[in-house]
Tab-separated table of C-alpha atoms and ligand atoms in Angstrom:
chain	number	residue	atom	x	y	z
A	96	MET	CA	1.061	-19.117	21.066
A	97	ARG	CA	0.857	-16.405	23.730
A	98	LYS	CA	-0.222	-14.060	20.971
A	99	LYS	CA	-3.140	-16.250	19.989
A	100	LEU	CA	-4.258	-16.405	23.618
A	101	ARG	CA	-4.034	-12.633	23.926
A	102	ASP	CA	-5.924	-12.147	20.665
A	103	LEU	CA	-8.689	-14.292	22.168
A	104	GLY	CA	-8.715	-11.970	25.181
A	105	LEU	CA	-7.007	-14.474	27.460
A	106	ASP	CA	-4.333	-13.043	29.672
A	107	LEU	CA	-2.908	-16.104	31.402
A	108	PRO	CA	0.062	-16.090	33.772
A	109	LEU	CA	3.292	-17.831	32.857
A	110	LEU	CA	3.000	-21.632	33.338
A	111	PRO	CA	-0.801	-21.711	33.327
A	112	THR	CA	-2.230	-24.421	35.582
A	113	THR	CA	-5.187	-26.567	34.588
A	114	THR	CA	-6.562	-30.119	34.807
A	115	VAL	CA	-7.291	-32.650	32.087
A	116	GLY	CA	-11.047	-32.895	32.499
A	117	SER	CA	-12.654	-35.321	34.916
A	118	PHE	CA	-12.975	-35.107	38.689
A	119	PRO	CA	-14.288	-37.827	40.999
A	120	LYS	CA	-18.043	-37.928	41.350
A	121	PRO	CA	-19.273	-37.394	44.913
A	122	ALA	CA	-21.012	-40.338	46.597
A	123	TYR	CA	-24.466	-38.723	46.346
A	124	LEU	CA	-24.059	-38.427	42.568
A	125	GLN	CA	-22.850	-42.000	42.120
A	126	GLU	CA	-25.885	-43.140	44.056
A	127	ALA	CA	-28.172	-40.927	41.969
A	128	ARG	CA	-26.706	-42.311	38.718
A	129	ARG	CA	-27.373	-45.823	39.961
A	130	LEU	CA	-30.948	-44.952	40.939
A	131	HIS	CA	-31.519	-43.244	37.608
A	132	ALA	CA	-30.250	-46.297	35.690
A	133	ALA	CA	-32.677	-48.427	37.734
A	134	GLY	CA	-35.532	-46.072	36.837
A	135	LYS	CA	-35.982	-44.876	40.406
A	136	ILE	CA	-35.324	-41.160	39.951
A	137	ASP	CA	-36.067	-39.004	36.940
A	138	VAL	CA	-33.629	-37.202	34.716
A	139	ARG	CA	-34.491	-33.822	36.230
A	140	ARG	CA	-33.462	-34.924	39.719
A	141	LEU	CA	-30.254	-36.446	38.340
A	142	ARG	CA	-29.520	-33.203	36.521
A	143	GLU	CA	-29.932	-31.171	39.725
A	144	LEU	CA	-27.334	-33.300	41.449
A	145	GLU	CA	-24.964	-33.134	38.478
A	146	GLU	CA	-25.231	-29.347	38.658
A	147	LYS	CA	-24.615	-29.356	42.400
A	148	ALA	CA	-21.477	-31.476	41.916
A	149	THR	CA	-20.303	-29.226	39.064
A	150	ARG	CA	-20.707	-26.153	41.300
A	151	GLU	CA	-18.679	-27.846	44.026
A	152	TRP	CA	-15.825	-28.681	41.656
A	153	ILE	CA	-15.769	-25.184	40.155
A	154	SER	CA	-15.494	-23.757	43.705
A	155	ALA	CA	-12.733	-26.224	44.529
A	156	GLN	CA	-10.758	-25.227	41.419
A	157	LEU	CA	-11.170	-21.528	42.226
A	158	GLU	CA	-10.057	-22.082	45.771
A	159	LEU	CA	-6.984	-23.978	44.547
A	160	GLY	CA	-6.150	-21.045	42.276
A	161	LEU	CA	-6.075	-22.970	38.986
A	162	ASP	CA	-5.906	-20.703	35.933
A	163	VAL	CA	-7.963	-22.617	33.362
A	164	LEU	CA	-10.931	-24.588	34.677
A	165	VAL	CA	-12.947	-27.631	33.572
A	166	ASP	CA	-16.559	-28.574	34.259
A	167	GLY	CA	-15.389	-31.845	35.871
A	168	GLU	CA	-17.567	-34.106	33.656
A	169	MET	CA	-20.108	-34.902	36.382
A	170	TYR	CA	-22.664	-35.742	33.667
A	171	ARG	CA	-20.504	-38.239	31.781
A	172	GLY	CA	-19.980	-41.946	32.147
A	173	ASP	CA	-17.423	-43.165	29.618
A	174	MET	CA	-15.806	-40.507	27.439
A	175	ALA	CA	-16.470	-42.304	24.130
A	176	THR	CA	-19.880	-43.751	24.992
A	177	TYR	CA	-21.159	-40.377	26.181
A	178	PHE	CA	-20.584	-38.763	22.778
A	179	ALA	CA	-21.846	-41.828	20.883
A	180	GLU	CA	-25.133	-41.608	22.791
A	181	HIS	CA	-25.554	-38.042	21.551
A	182	LEU	CA	-24.635	-38.549	17.885
A	183	ASP	CA	-26.823	-40.123	15.191
A	184	GLY	CA	-25.586	-43.381	13.678
A	185	PHE	CA	-24.531	-45.109	16.900
A	186	GLY	CA	-25.829	-48.009	18.921
A	187	ILE	CA	-24.299	-49.104	22.227
A	188	SER	CA	-23.088	-52.641	23.043
A	189	GLY	CA	-22.932	-54.456	26.362
A	190	LEU	CA	-19.974	-54.043	28.707
A	191	VAL	CA	-16.542	-54.493	27.144
A	192	ARG	CA	-13.201	-54.542	28.902
A	193	SER	CA	-10.210	-52.512	27.732
A	194	TYR	CA	-7.025	-51.022	29.137
A	195	GLY	CA	-6.788	-53.212	32.197
A	196	ASN	CA	-9.732	-52.385	34.397
A	197	ARG	CA	-11.621	-49.978	32.229
A	198	TYR	CA	-15.085	-51.367	31.482
A	199	TYR	CA	-17.389	-49.518	29.166
A	200	ARG	CA	-20.376	-50.055	26.963
A	201	LYS	CA	-18.710	-49.934	23.601
A	202	PRO	CA	-20.286	-47.735	20.907
A	203	VAL	CA	-21.270	-49.412	17.623
A	204	ILE	CA	-21.394	-47.409	14.389
A	205	LYS	CA	-24.528	-48.678	12.641
A	206	GLY	CA	-25.280	-45.892	10.191
A	207	GLU	CA	-24.123	-42.524	8.963
A	208	VAL	CA	-22.664	-40.547	11.881
A	209	ARG	CA	-24.304	-37.151	12.224
A	210	TRP	CA	-24.354	-34.311	14.748
A	211	ARG	CA	-27.946	-33.823	15.804
A	212	GLY	CA	-27.400	-30.837	18.087
A	213	PRO	CA	-25.173	-29.513	20.867
A	214	ILE	CA	-23.798	-32.204	23.193
A	215	THR	CA	-21.579	-30.390	25.710
A	216	VAL	CA	-22.488	-26.749	25.090
A	217	GLU	CA	-25.101	-26.450	27.828
A	218	TRP	CA	-22.705	-27.899	30.397
A	219	TRP	CA	-19.901	-25.629	29.239
A	220	ARG	CA	-22.224	-22.629	29.540
A	221	PHE	CA	-23.354	-23.680	33.025
A	222	ALA	CA	-19.775	-24.087	34.264
A	223	GLN	CA	-18.537	-20.885	32.617
A	224	GLY	CA	-21.447	-19.030	34.208
A	225	LEU	CA	-19.990	-19.810	37.626
A	226	THR	CA	-16.598	-18.166	37.117
A	227	GLU	CA	-14.680	-15.364	35.431
A	228	LYS	CA	-11.770	-17.695	34.714
A	229	PRO	CA	-11.810	-19.497	31.357
A	230	VAL	CA	-13.464	-22.939	31.316
A	231	LYS	CA	-12.272	-25.311	28.613
A	232	GLY	CA	-14.700	-26.739	26.081
A	233	MET	CA	-14.059	-30.449	26.008
A	234	ILE	CA	-14.816	-33.193	23.493
A	235	THR	CA	-13.587	-36.695	22.692
A	236	GLY	CA	-11.786	-36.626	19.338
A	237	PRO	CA	-12.713	-38.451	16.127
A	238	TYR	CA	-9.777	-40.870	16.121
A	239	THR	CA	-10.465	-42.088	19.653
A	240	MET	CA	-14.224	-42.295	19.003
A	241	MET	CA	-13.465	-44.442	15.941
A	242	ASP	CA	-10.838	-46.607	17.656
A	243	TRP	CA	-13.040	-47.295	20.677
A	244	SER	CA	-16.161	-48.163	18.648
A	245	PHE	CA	-17.185	-51.198	16.641
A	246	ASN	CA	-17.668	-50.166	13.018
A	247	GLU	CA	-20.495	-51.971	11.213
A	248	PHE	CA	-21.170	-49.272	8.635
A	249	TYR	CA	-18.142	-47.558	7.095
A	250	PRO	CA	-15.858	-49.453	4.688
A	251	SER	CA	-12.677	-48.406	6.530
A	252	ARG	CA	-11.328	-46.918	9.761
A	253	ARG	CA	-10.414	-43.835	7.761
A	254	ASP	CA	-13.978	-43.308	6.512
A	255	ALA	CA	-15.377	-43.779	10.020
A	256	CYS	CA	-12.848	-41.373	11.518
A	257	LEU	CA	-13.454	-38.640	8.929
A	258	ALA	CA	-17.227	-38.935	9.300
A	259	LEU	CA	-16.814	-38.502	13.060
A	260	ALA	CA	-14.543	-35.520	12.430
A	261	ARG	CA	-17.238	-33.803	10.357
A	262	ALA	CA	-19.831	-34.387	13.081
A	263	LEU	CA	-17.526	-33.211	15.884
A	264	HIS	CA	-16.604	-30.096	13.892
A	265	GLU	CA	-20.220	-28.998	14.403
A	266	GLU	CA	-19.846	-29.444	18.176
A	267	VAL	CA	-16.632	-27.420	18.196
A	268	LYS	CA	-18.298	-24.650	16.197
A	269	ALA	CA	-21.203	-24.618	18.655
A	270	LEU	CA	-18.816	-24.396	21.625
A	271	ALA	CA	-16.923	-21.497	20.054
A	272	LYS	CA	-20.186	-19.755	19.197
A	273	ALA	CA	-21.285	-20.080	22.829
A	274	GLY	CA	-18.028	-18.342	23.837
A	275	ALA	CA	-15.524	-21.124	24.568
A	276	ARG	CA	-12.069	-19.765	23.733
A	277	ILE	CA	-10.059	-22.809	24.765
A	278	ILE	CA	-11.234	-26.136	23.368
A	279	GLN	CA	-9.689	-29.479	24.203
A	280	ILE	CA	-9.967	-32.465	21.867
A	281	ASP	CA	-9.242	-35.624	23.836
A	282	GLU	CA	-7.355	-38.179	21.754
A	283	PRO	CA	-6.016	-40.753	24.219
A	284	ALA	CA	-5.989	-43.416	21.495
A	285	ILE	CA	-4.115	-41.459	18.845
A	286	SER	CA	-0.960	-43.555	19.055
A	287	ALA	CA	-2.927	-46.831	18.762
A	288	ARG	CA	-1.740	-47.404	15.183
A	289	PRO	CA	1.084	-44.968	14.420
A	290	LYS	CA	0.855	-45.311	10.642
A	291	GLU	CA	-2.689	-43.927	10.740
A	292	LEU	CA	-1.437	-40.610	12.082
A	293	PRO	CA	-0.198	-39.347	8.698
A	294	GLU	CA	-2.776	-41.447	6.815
A	295	PHE	CA	-5.834	-39.757	8.285
A	296	ALA	CA	-5.624	-38.730	11.967
A	297	VAL	CA	-4.032	-35.374	11.103
A	298	GLU	CA	-6.661	-34.763	8.437
A	299	ALA	CA	-9.413	-35.644	10.919
A	300	MET	CA	-8.086	-33.147	13.460
A	301	ARG	CA	-7.930	-30.502	10.746
A	302	THR	CA	-11.549	-31.216	9.845
A	303	VAL	CA	-12.574	-30.783	13.488
A	304	THR	CA	-10.722	-27.512	14.096
A	305	GLU	CA	-10.631	-25.767	10.725
A	306	GLY	CA	-12.050	-22.252	10.588
A	307	VAL	CA	-12.848	-22.124	14.312
A	308	ASN	CA	-11.320	-19.258	16.269
A	309	ALA	CA	-10.207	-20.918	19.499
A	310	TYR	CA	-7.017	-22.068	21.189
A	311	PHE	CA	-6.965	-25.843	20.665
A	312	ILE	CA	-5.463	-28.372	23.031
A	313	THR	CA	-5.274	-32.088	22.354
A	314	HIS	CA	-4.941	-34.461	25.292
A	315	ILE	CA	-3.040	-37.691	24.577
A	316	CYS	CA	-2.395	-40.465	27.054
A	317	TYR	CA	-1.620	-44.202	27.010
A	318	GLY	CA	1.044	-42.717	24.770
A	319	ALA	CA	3.616	-44.603	22.785
A	320	PHE	CA	5.051	-41.205	21.957
A	321	GLU	CA	8.319	-42.581	20.605
A	322	PHE	CA	6.339	-43.957	17.635
A	323	ILE	CA	4.444	-40.779	16.771
A	324	TYR	CA	6.929	-38.041	17.652
A	325	PRO	CA	7.916	-35.663	16.042
A	326	GLN	CA	5.284	-36.499	13.406
A	327	MET	CA	2.444	-35.747	15.840
A	328	LEU	CA	3.432	-32.053	15.766
A	329	GLU	CA	1.576	-31.950	12.454
A	330	LEU	CA	-1.737	-32.211	14.293
A	331	PRO	CA	-3.247	-28.732	13.805
A	332	VAL	CA	-3.602	-27.722	17.458
A	333	ASP	CA	-1.876	-25.107	19.621
A	334	ASN	CA	-1.108	-27.182	22.675
A	335	PHE	CA	-0.375	-30.856	23.334
A	336	ASP	CA	-1.431	-32.094	26.724
A	337	LEU	CA	0.624	-35.194	27.444
A	338	GLU	CA	0.854	-37.848	30.099
A	339	THR	CA	4.477	-37.491	31.142
A	340	SER	CA	5.023	-37.982	34.886
A	341	ASN	CA	3.870	-41.595	34.635
A	342	SER	CA	6.714	-42.356	32.213
A	343	ASN	CA	9.338	-40.724	34.386
A	344	LEU	CA	9.525	-37.794	31.979
A	345	ASP	CA	11.144	-39.932	29.257
A	346	LEU	CA	9.779	-37.397	26.814
A	347	VAL	CA	12.354	-34.874	27.935
A	348	ASP	CA	15.054	-36.900	26.173
A	349	LEU	CA	12.927	-37.185	23.058
A	350	PHE	CA	12.403	-33.408	23.019
A	351	ARG	CA	16.110	-32.844	23.378
A	352	LYS	CA	16.545	-34.696	20.120
A	353	TYR	CA	13.581	-33.121	18.289
A	354	PRO	CA	12.603	-29.761	19.802
A	355	PHE	CA	8.958	-29.254	20.682
A	356	THR	CA	7.580	-26.480	18.481
A	357	LYS	CA	4.157	-25.834	20.027
A	358	ASP	CA	2.760	-25.181	23.488
A	359	ILE	CA	2.732	-28.156	25.787
A	360	SER	CA	0.820	-29.106	28.910
A	361	PHE	CA	3.129	-31.369	30.831
A	362	GLY	CA	1.354	-33.948	32.949
A	363	LEU	CA	3.351	-33.592	36.148
A	364	VAL	CA	1.077	-35.333	38.628
A	365	ASP	CA	0.491	-39.100	38.456
A	366	VAL	CA	-3.235	-39.863	38.341
A	367	HIS	CA	-2.770	-43.606	38.800
A	368	SER	CA	-1.240	-43.366	42.237
A	369	HIS	CA	-2.873	-42.718	45.596
A	370	VAL	CA	0.316	-41.039	46.746
A	371	VAL	CA	0.009	-37.262	46.879
A	372	GLU	CA	3.218	-35.848	45.436
A	373	ASP	CA	4.956	-33.187	47.474
A	374	ARG	CA	5.630	-29.734	46.118
A	375	ARG	CA	9.362	-30.357	45.663
A	376	THR	CA	8.855	-33.449	43.507
A	377	ILE	CA	6.568	-31.528	41.167
A	378	GLU	CA	8.875	-28.514	41.175
A	379	ALA	CA	11.759	-30.743	40.092
A	380	ARG	CA	9.593	-32.115	37.261
A	381	ILE	CA	8.741	-28.585	36.084
A	382	ARG	CA	12.427	-27.687	36.042
A	383	ARG	CA	13.188	-30.797	33.993
A	384	ALA	CA	10.492	-29.798	31.517
A	385	LEU	CA	12.046	-26.321	31.315
A	386	GLU	CA	15.290	-27.897	30.140
A	387	VAL	CA	13.588	-28.633	26.816
A	388	VAL	CA	10.796	-26.051	26.388
A	389	ARG	CA	10.622	-22.297	26.999
A	390	PRO	CA	8.592	-21.000	29.955
A	391	ASP	CA	6.140	-19.326	27.562
A	392	GLN	CA	5.395	-22.727	25.941
A	393	LEU	CA	4.692	-24.582	29.155
A	394	TRP	CA	1.392	-25.345	30.905
A	395	VAL	CA	1.180	-27.560	33.968
A	396	ASP	CA	-1.498	-30.152	34.793
A	397	PRO	CA	-1.968	-33.770	35.946
A	398	ASP	CA	-1.288	-36.686	33.555
A	399	CYS	CA	-4.935	-37.413	32.890
A	400	GLY	CA	-8.426	-37.018	34.355
A	401	LEU	CA	-8.684	-37.422	38.118
A	402	LYS	CA	-11.941	-39.378	38.203
A	403	THR	CA	-10.349	-42.522	39.616
A	404	ARG	CA	-8.829	-40.679	42.592
A	405	THR	CA	-10.712	-39.593	45.701
A	406	ALA	CA	-11.689	-35.941	46.108
A	407	GLU	CA	-9.138	-35.619	48.880
A	408	GLU	CA	-6.296	-37.077	46.780
A	409	SER	CA	-7.275	-34.919	43.795
A	410	ILE	CA	-7.250	-31.733	45.834
A	411	GLY	CA	-4.012	-32.681	47.598
A	412	LYS	CA	-2.259	-33.346	44.300
A	413	LEU	CA	-3.531	-30.123	42.734
A	414	ARG	CA	-2.610	-28.048	45.767
A	415	ALA	CA	0.964	-29.340	45.599
A	416	MET	CA	1.006	-28.670	41.860
A	417	VAL	CA	-0.191	-25.062	42.210
A	418	GLU	CA	2.355	-24.390	44.971
A	419	ALA	CA	5.159	-25.873	42.881
A	420	VAL	CA	4.191	-23.657	39.936
A	421	LYS	CA	4.120	-20.543	42.154
A	422	SER	CA	7.571	-21.251	43.401
A	423	VAL	CA	8.968	-21.808	39.878
A	424	ARG	CA	7.228	-18.663	38.566
A	425	GLU	CA	8.985	-16.591	41.189
A	426	SER	CA	12.358	-17.876	40.120
A	427	ILE	CA	11.879	-17.268	36.382
B	671	ZN	ZN1	-5.897	-39.211	29.621
């Protein structure tokens, strides 16, 4: 896929480094979000602080020397609820618990899902305006939006998912039109029901991406990869961003059996642990990954978003990751 990147005008080094999307929100922003929810500050003031935090995270990423940047999602609460709030057809429930300690206000599909205008484009443009390095466009995918919502309108999960795909296709088109050349579709839930992958999840991803000239990444975590691999390679994207360090790189054995045919972003930093990995640990993980994929297929990033870590832990982990990559690059 190096050719596709070059055709898009992206000249990335070998083993490009990036992050999955979210960074921790600084204390002043958490406080501002609380005050805004309580009606004590207006949306304009909140926005100013979200922009300040975004600027800080862009600077931090530049200083770390990451190759592909993210906006850090300072403006988002939950990744599914955020998009539901900006699409027609959704209501929002009270707090629901899922995946251990994740609480979120679960979206409810109450009518026909429709895109009513750009959701993330302004934020992408703001972040990209702060740097010459590419910033990823970033949306939550149709399968995960469907799986994490109550459906009171569509007759089936398939119908709900494909309707979401049509709406999100508009967002992807708008991102590409604004200039985003790398677009990530987050699908953490895609292995929730493996039989739905061939039944409609692949079709939904095709609906989202079709006809859009961008390099597409899909991020998958909570993965029961053994149930969806190698079938998941049929998802029409260029790069799979997978949570792998958390599972002790079990995927390496799977890829030995069925070779990986696309680009892959290997999650090589554990986002669930406070422990900051040292450079050598990450370097060893990169070398293990290189036993099963070529250097020109491999990107390096953390397992998942870093929003549950502190700023200090996030930066420590990323610094070790960037140093590990440098050292491996020199030896290739
Ligand atoms: Zn994730």
